[in-house]
XYZ file of C-alpha atoms in Angstrom:
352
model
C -26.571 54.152 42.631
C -26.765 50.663 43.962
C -30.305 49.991 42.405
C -28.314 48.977 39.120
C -26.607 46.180 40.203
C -29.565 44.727 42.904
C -31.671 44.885 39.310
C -28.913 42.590 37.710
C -28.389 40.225 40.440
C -31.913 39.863 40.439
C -32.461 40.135 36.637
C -29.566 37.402 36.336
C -31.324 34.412 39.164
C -34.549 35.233 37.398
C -33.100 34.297 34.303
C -30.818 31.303 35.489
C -34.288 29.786 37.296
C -36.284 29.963 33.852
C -33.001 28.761 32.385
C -33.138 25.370 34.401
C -36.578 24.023 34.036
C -39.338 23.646 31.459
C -42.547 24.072 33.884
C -44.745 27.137 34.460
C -44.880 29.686 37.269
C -47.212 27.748 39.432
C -44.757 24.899 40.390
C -42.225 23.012 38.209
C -40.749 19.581 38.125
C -36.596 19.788 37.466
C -36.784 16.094 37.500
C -39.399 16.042 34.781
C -37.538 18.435 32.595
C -34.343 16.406 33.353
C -35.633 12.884 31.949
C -36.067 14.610 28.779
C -32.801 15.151 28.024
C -30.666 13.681 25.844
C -27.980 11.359 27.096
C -24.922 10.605 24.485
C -23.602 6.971 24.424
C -20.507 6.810 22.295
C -19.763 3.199 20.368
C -16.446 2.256 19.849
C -15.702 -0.533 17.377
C -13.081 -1.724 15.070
C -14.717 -2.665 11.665
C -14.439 0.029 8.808
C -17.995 1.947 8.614
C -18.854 0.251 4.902
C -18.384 -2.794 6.771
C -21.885 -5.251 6.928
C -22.179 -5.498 10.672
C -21.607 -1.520 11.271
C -24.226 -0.858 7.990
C -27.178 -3.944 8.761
C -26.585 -4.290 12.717
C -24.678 -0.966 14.871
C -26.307 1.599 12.499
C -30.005 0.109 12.820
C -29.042 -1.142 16.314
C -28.546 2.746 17.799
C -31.709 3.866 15.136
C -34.022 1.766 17.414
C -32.430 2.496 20.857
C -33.465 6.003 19.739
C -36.537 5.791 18.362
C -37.426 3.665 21.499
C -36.340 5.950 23.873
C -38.041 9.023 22.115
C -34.921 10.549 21.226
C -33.505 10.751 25.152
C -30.904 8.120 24.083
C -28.229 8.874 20.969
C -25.734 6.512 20.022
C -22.884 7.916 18.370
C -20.986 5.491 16.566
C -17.326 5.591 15.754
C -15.972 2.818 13.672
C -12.602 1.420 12.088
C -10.736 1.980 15.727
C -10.847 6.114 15.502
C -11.885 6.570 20.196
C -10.302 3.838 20.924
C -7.598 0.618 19.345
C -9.029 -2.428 18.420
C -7.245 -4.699 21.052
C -7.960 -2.440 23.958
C -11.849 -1.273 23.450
C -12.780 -3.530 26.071
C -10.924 -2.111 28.555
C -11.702 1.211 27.432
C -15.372 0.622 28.029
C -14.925 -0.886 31.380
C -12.962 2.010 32.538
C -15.559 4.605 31.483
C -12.999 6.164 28.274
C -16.305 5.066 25.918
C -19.739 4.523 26.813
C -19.915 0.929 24.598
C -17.503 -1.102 22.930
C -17.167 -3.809 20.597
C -14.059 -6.162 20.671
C -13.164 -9.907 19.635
C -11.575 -11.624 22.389
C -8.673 -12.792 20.929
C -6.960 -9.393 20.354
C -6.454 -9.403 24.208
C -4.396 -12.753 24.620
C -5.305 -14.494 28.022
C -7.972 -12.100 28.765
C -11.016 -14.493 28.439
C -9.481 -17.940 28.088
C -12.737 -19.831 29.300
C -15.124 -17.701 26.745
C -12.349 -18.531 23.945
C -13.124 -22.004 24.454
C -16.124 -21.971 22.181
C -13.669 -20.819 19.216
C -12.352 -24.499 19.165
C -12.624 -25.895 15.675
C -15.330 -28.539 15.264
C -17.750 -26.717 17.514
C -19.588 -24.826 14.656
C -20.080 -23.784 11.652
C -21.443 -20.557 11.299
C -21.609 -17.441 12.947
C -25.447 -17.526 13.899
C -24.379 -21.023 15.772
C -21.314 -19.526 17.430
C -23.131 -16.539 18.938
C -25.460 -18.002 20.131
C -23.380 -20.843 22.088
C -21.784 -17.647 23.373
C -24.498 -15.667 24.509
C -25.738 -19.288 25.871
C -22.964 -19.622 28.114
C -22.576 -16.032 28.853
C -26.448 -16.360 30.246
C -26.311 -19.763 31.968
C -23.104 -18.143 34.126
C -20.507 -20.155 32.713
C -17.988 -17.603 31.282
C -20.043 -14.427 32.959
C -17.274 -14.388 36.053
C -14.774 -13.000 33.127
C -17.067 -9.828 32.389
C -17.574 -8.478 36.236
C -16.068 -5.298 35.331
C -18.283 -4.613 32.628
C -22.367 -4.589 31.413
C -22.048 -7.383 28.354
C -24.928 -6.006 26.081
C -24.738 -9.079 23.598
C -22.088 -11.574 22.367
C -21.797 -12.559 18.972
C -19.394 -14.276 16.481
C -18.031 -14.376 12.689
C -18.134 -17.249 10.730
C -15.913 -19.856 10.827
C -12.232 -18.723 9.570
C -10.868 -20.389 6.210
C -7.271 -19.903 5.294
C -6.428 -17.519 2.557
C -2.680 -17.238 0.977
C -1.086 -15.410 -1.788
C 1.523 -17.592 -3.249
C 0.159 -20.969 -3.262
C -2.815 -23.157 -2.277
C -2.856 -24.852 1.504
C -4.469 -28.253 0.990
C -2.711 -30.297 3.840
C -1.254 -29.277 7.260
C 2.328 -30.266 5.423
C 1.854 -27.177 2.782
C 1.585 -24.417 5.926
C 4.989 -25.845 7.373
C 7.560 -22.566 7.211
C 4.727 -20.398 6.366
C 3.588 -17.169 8.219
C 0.691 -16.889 9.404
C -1.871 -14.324 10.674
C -3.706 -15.713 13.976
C -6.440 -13.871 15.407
C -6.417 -15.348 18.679
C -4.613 -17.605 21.013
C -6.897 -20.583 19.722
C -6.005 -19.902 16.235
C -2.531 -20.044 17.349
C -2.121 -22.909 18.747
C -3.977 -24.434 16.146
C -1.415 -23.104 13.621
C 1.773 -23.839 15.265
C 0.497 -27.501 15.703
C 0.845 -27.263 11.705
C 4.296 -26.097 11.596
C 3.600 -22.532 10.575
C 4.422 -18.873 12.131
C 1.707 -17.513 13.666
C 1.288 -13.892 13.711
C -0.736 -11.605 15.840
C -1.979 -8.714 13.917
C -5.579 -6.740 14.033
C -7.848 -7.150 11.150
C -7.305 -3.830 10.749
C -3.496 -3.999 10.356
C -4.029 -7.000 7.547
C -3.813 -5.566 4.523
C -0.813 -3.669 4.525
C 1.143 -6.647 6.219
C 0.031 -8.538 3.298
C 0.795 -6.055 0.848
C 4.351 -6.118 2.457
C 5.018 -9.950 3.123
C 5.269 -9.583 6.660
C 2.568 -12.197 6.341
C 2.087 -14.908 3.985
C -1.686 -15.360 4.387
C -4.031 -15.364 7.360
C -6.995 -17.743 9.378
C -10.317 -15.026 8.226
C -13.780 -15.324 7.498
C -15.050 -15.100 4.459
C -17.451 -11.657 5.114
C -13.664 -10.143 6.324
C -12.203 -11.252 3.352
C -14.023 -8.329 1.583
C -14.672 -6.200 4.097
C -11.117 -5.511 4.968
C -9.845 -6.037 0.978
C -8.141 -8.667 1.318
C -9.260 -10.121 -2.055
C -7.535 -8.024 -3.446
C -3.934 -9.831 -2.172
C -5.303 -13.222 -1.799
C -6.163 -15.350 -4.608
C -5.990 -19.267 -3.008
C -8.332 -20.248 -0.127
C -8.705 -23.515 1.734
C -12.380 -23.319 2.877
C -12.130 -25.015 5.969
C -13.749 -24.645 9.317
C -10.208 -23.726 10.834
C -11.687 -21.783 14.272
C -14.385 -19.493 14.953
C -13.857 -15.716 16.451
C -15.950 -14.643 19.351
C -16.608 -10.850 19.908
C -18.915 -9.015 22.963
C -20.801 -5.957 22.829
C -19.704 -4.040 25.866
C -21.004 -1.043 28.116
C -19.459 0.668 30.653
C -21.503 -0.142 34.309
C -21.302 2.851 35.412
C -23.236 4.601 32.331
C -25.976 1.512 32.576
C -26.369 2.258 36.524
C -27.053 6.190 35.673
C -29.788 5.553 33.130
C -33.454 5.753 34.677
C -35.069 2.700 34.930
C -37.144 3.181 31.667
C -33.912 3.872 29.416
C -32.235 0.766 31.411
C -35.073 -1.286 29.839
C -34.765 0.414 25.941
C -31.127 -1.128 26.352
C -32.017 -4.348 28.124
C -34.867 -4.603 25.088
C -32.239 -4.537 22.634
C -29.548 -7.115 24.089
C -29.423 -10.546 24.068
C -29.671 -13.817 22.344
C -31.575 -12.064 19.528
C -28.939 -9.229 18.733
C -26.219 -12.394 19.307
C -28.484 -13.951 16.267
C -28.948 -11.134 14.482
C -25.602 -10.826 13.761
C -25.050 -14.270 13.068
C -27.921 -13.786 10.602
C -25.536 -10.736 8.792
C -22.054 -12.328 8.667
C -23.727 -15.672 7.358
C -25.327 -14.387 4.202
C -21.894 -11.916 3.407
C -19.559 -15.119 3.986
C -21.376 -16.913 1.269
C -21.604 -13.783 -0.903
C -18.053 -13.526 -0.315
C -17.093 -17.174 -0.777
C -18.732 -17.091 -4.094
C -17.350 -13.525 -5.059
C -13.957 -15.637 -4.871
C -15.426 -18.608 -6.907
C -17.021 -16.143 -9.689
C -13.155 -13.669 -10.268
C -11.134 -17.218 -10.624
C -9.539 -17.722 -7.305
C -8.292 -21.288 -6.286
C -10.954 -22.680 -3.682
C -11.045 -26.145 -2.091
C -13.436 -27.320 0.366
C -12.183 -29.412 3.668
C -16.029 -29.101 5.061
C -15.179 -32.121 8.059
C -12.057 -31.192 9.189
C -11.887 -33.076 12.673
C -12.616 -36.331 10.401
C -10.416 -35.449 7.779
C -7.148 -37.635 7.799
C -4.603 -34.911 6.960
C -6.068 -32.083 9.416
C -7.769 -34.309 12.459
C -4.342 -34.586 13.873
C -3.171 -31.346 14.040
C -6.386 -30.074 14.919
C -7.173 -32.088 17.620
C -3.599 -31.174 19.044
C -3.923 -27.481 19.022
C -7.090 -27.894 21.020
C -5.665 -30.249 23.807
C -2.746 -27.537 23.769
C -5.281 -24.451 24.073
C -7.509 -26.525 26.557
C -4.154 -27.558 28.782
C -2.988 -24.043 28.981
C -6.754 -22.955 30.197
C -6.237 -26.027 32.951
C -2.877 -24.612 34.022
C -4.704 -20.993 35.407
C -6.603 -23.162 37.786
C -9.835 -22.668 35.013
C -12.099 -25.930 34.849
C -11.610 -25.806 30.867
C -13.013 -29.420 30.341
C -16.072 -28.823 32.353
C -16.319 -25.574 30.115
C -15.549 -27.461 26.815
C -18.044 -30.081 27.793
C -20.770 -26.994 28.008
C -19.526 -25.378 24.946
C -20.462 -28.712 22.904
C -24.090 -29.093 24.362
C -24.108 -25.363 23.764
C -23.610 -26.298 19.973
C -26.086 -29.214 19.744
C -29.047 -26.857 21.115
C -27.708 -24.034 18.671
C -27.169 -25.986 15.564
C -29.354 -24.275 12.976
């Protein structure tokens, strides 16, 4: 009577060994079997899934991490903010919640103040210039001390923002005085209230309904956000003006980096860098001047300010909201000259 249940126990291990590795009778390798599997990264980002950098950049982006890693890597992305909100995805990917994260800097005020020095108006002009004076000073350790708690896979940028109303066309500082509105970042801010104006934190994502309801009366963006988030629908008068640029990282959590093997450690390392950083750049550069002329060709009021910092009416203002920005950075004990100083010679070698 106790035959039965020797039988099971045994019939049970037998099955739980063949259950547990992929080799033959005559000696197996667990590890062997192990490095085949598949390891899930989840990819937590803020921009709507139609969007141009999710469609041309993440979705190709986590196509070749699999392909080059035979399938044992899998990127699952989830876009418009649904694993984790857009103003705390960094954190969430330095605390192990996601796997990799993507988040513009400003959205977490004081966070980064030395990386948000390259947003300073007058330092670029498009977004395949500002990444890579990011990723420049992310690699030549001037910002990296602000990322210690994380594996920065790339940095990249938008274009520069333009200002974008609903009720009536901004052509001088004077016209924004009384107005509200939307800053993406401290830099922004500054730059704003040096003109007089309300500014407004809100995420991108939060932008069209506060339009829609006048909590806002128009906002810094670029031009590739304009459509990506609808906001041509609201807007129809935009001062095309270098106003500030938004930096943005590419995140993953150390601790998911460290457990890779060495082999899948090197698919990701393959795929980081100054060429994703450009890559992007590449992407928001051609929709911002798809976009800008999407604006041109339904009848919207544009005017170009192309030089602001020698402009008469906006050099001022301009100038003061970046003393203000780079004062504040001084007043944490930060060398924010020294970093300003790199962020220009940054811009020189990146000038396209």
């Amino acid at each position: 009577m106790k035959l039965a249940p020797l039988f099971s126990i045994g019939a049970i291990a037998a099955l739980s060994l063949m259950g547990c590795s992929n080799s033959s009778d005559t000696g197996g390798d667990s590890a062997a079997a192990s490095s085949q599997e598949t390891t899930t990264l989840r990819f937590s980002h803020f921009w709507p899934a139609t969007s141009s950098i999710n469609q041309e950049v993440f979705e190709p982006w986590a196509k070749k991490i699999a392909e080059e890693s035979n399938g044992r890597l899998k990127v699952e992305l989830y876009p418009s903010a649904t694993l984790s909100k857009a103003d705390v995805t960094y954190e969430a990917a330095a605390k192990g919640t996601i796997d990799i994260g993507s988040q513009a800097h400003g959205y977490t005020s004081g966070r980064f103040p030395l990386t948000q020095i390259a947003e300073l108006p007058g330092l670029s002009s498009s977004s395949t210039q500002t990444g890579c004076m990011l990723q420049t000073l992310y690699e030549d350790g001037t910002i990296a001390g602000e990322y210690q708690d994380s594996h920065i896979l790339f940095m990249y940028a938008t274009g520069p923002g333009a200002l974008h109303s609903t009720n009536k066309l901004i052509r001088t500082p004077e016209d924004m005085k009384g107005m509200r509105i939307r800053r993406p970042s401290a830099v922004a801010g500054d730059i704003i209230e040096s003109m007089g104006a309300s500014p407004v934190g809100l995420p991108a994502n939060d932008m069209y309904t506060s339009l829609q309801r006048g909590v806002v009366d128009g906002l810094s963006f670029p031009w590739e956000a304009v459509t990506t988030f609808k906001i041509d629908e609201l807007t129809k008068y935009h001062t095309n003006i270098p106003f500030y640029s938004s930096a943005l990282m590419v995140t993953m959590n150390q601790d998911s980096y460290d457990r890779l093997p060495d082999d899948l450690k090197k698919v990701i390392d393959d795929n980081s860098g100054m060429a994703l950083a450009k890559k992007v750049g590449e992407v928001f550069d051609k929709h911002d001047d798809i976009a800008l002329q999407a604006a041109i060709d339904k009848g919207d009021e544009v005017i170009e300010i192309p030089d602001p910092l020698n402009d008469p009416d906006w050099k001022g203002p301009l100038e003061k909201g970046t003393q203000k920005y780079l004062s504040d950075v001084k007043a944490l004990g930060l060398d924010a000259d020294g970093v300003y100083e790199k962020a220009k010679a940054a811009s020189i070698a990146c000038k396209v």
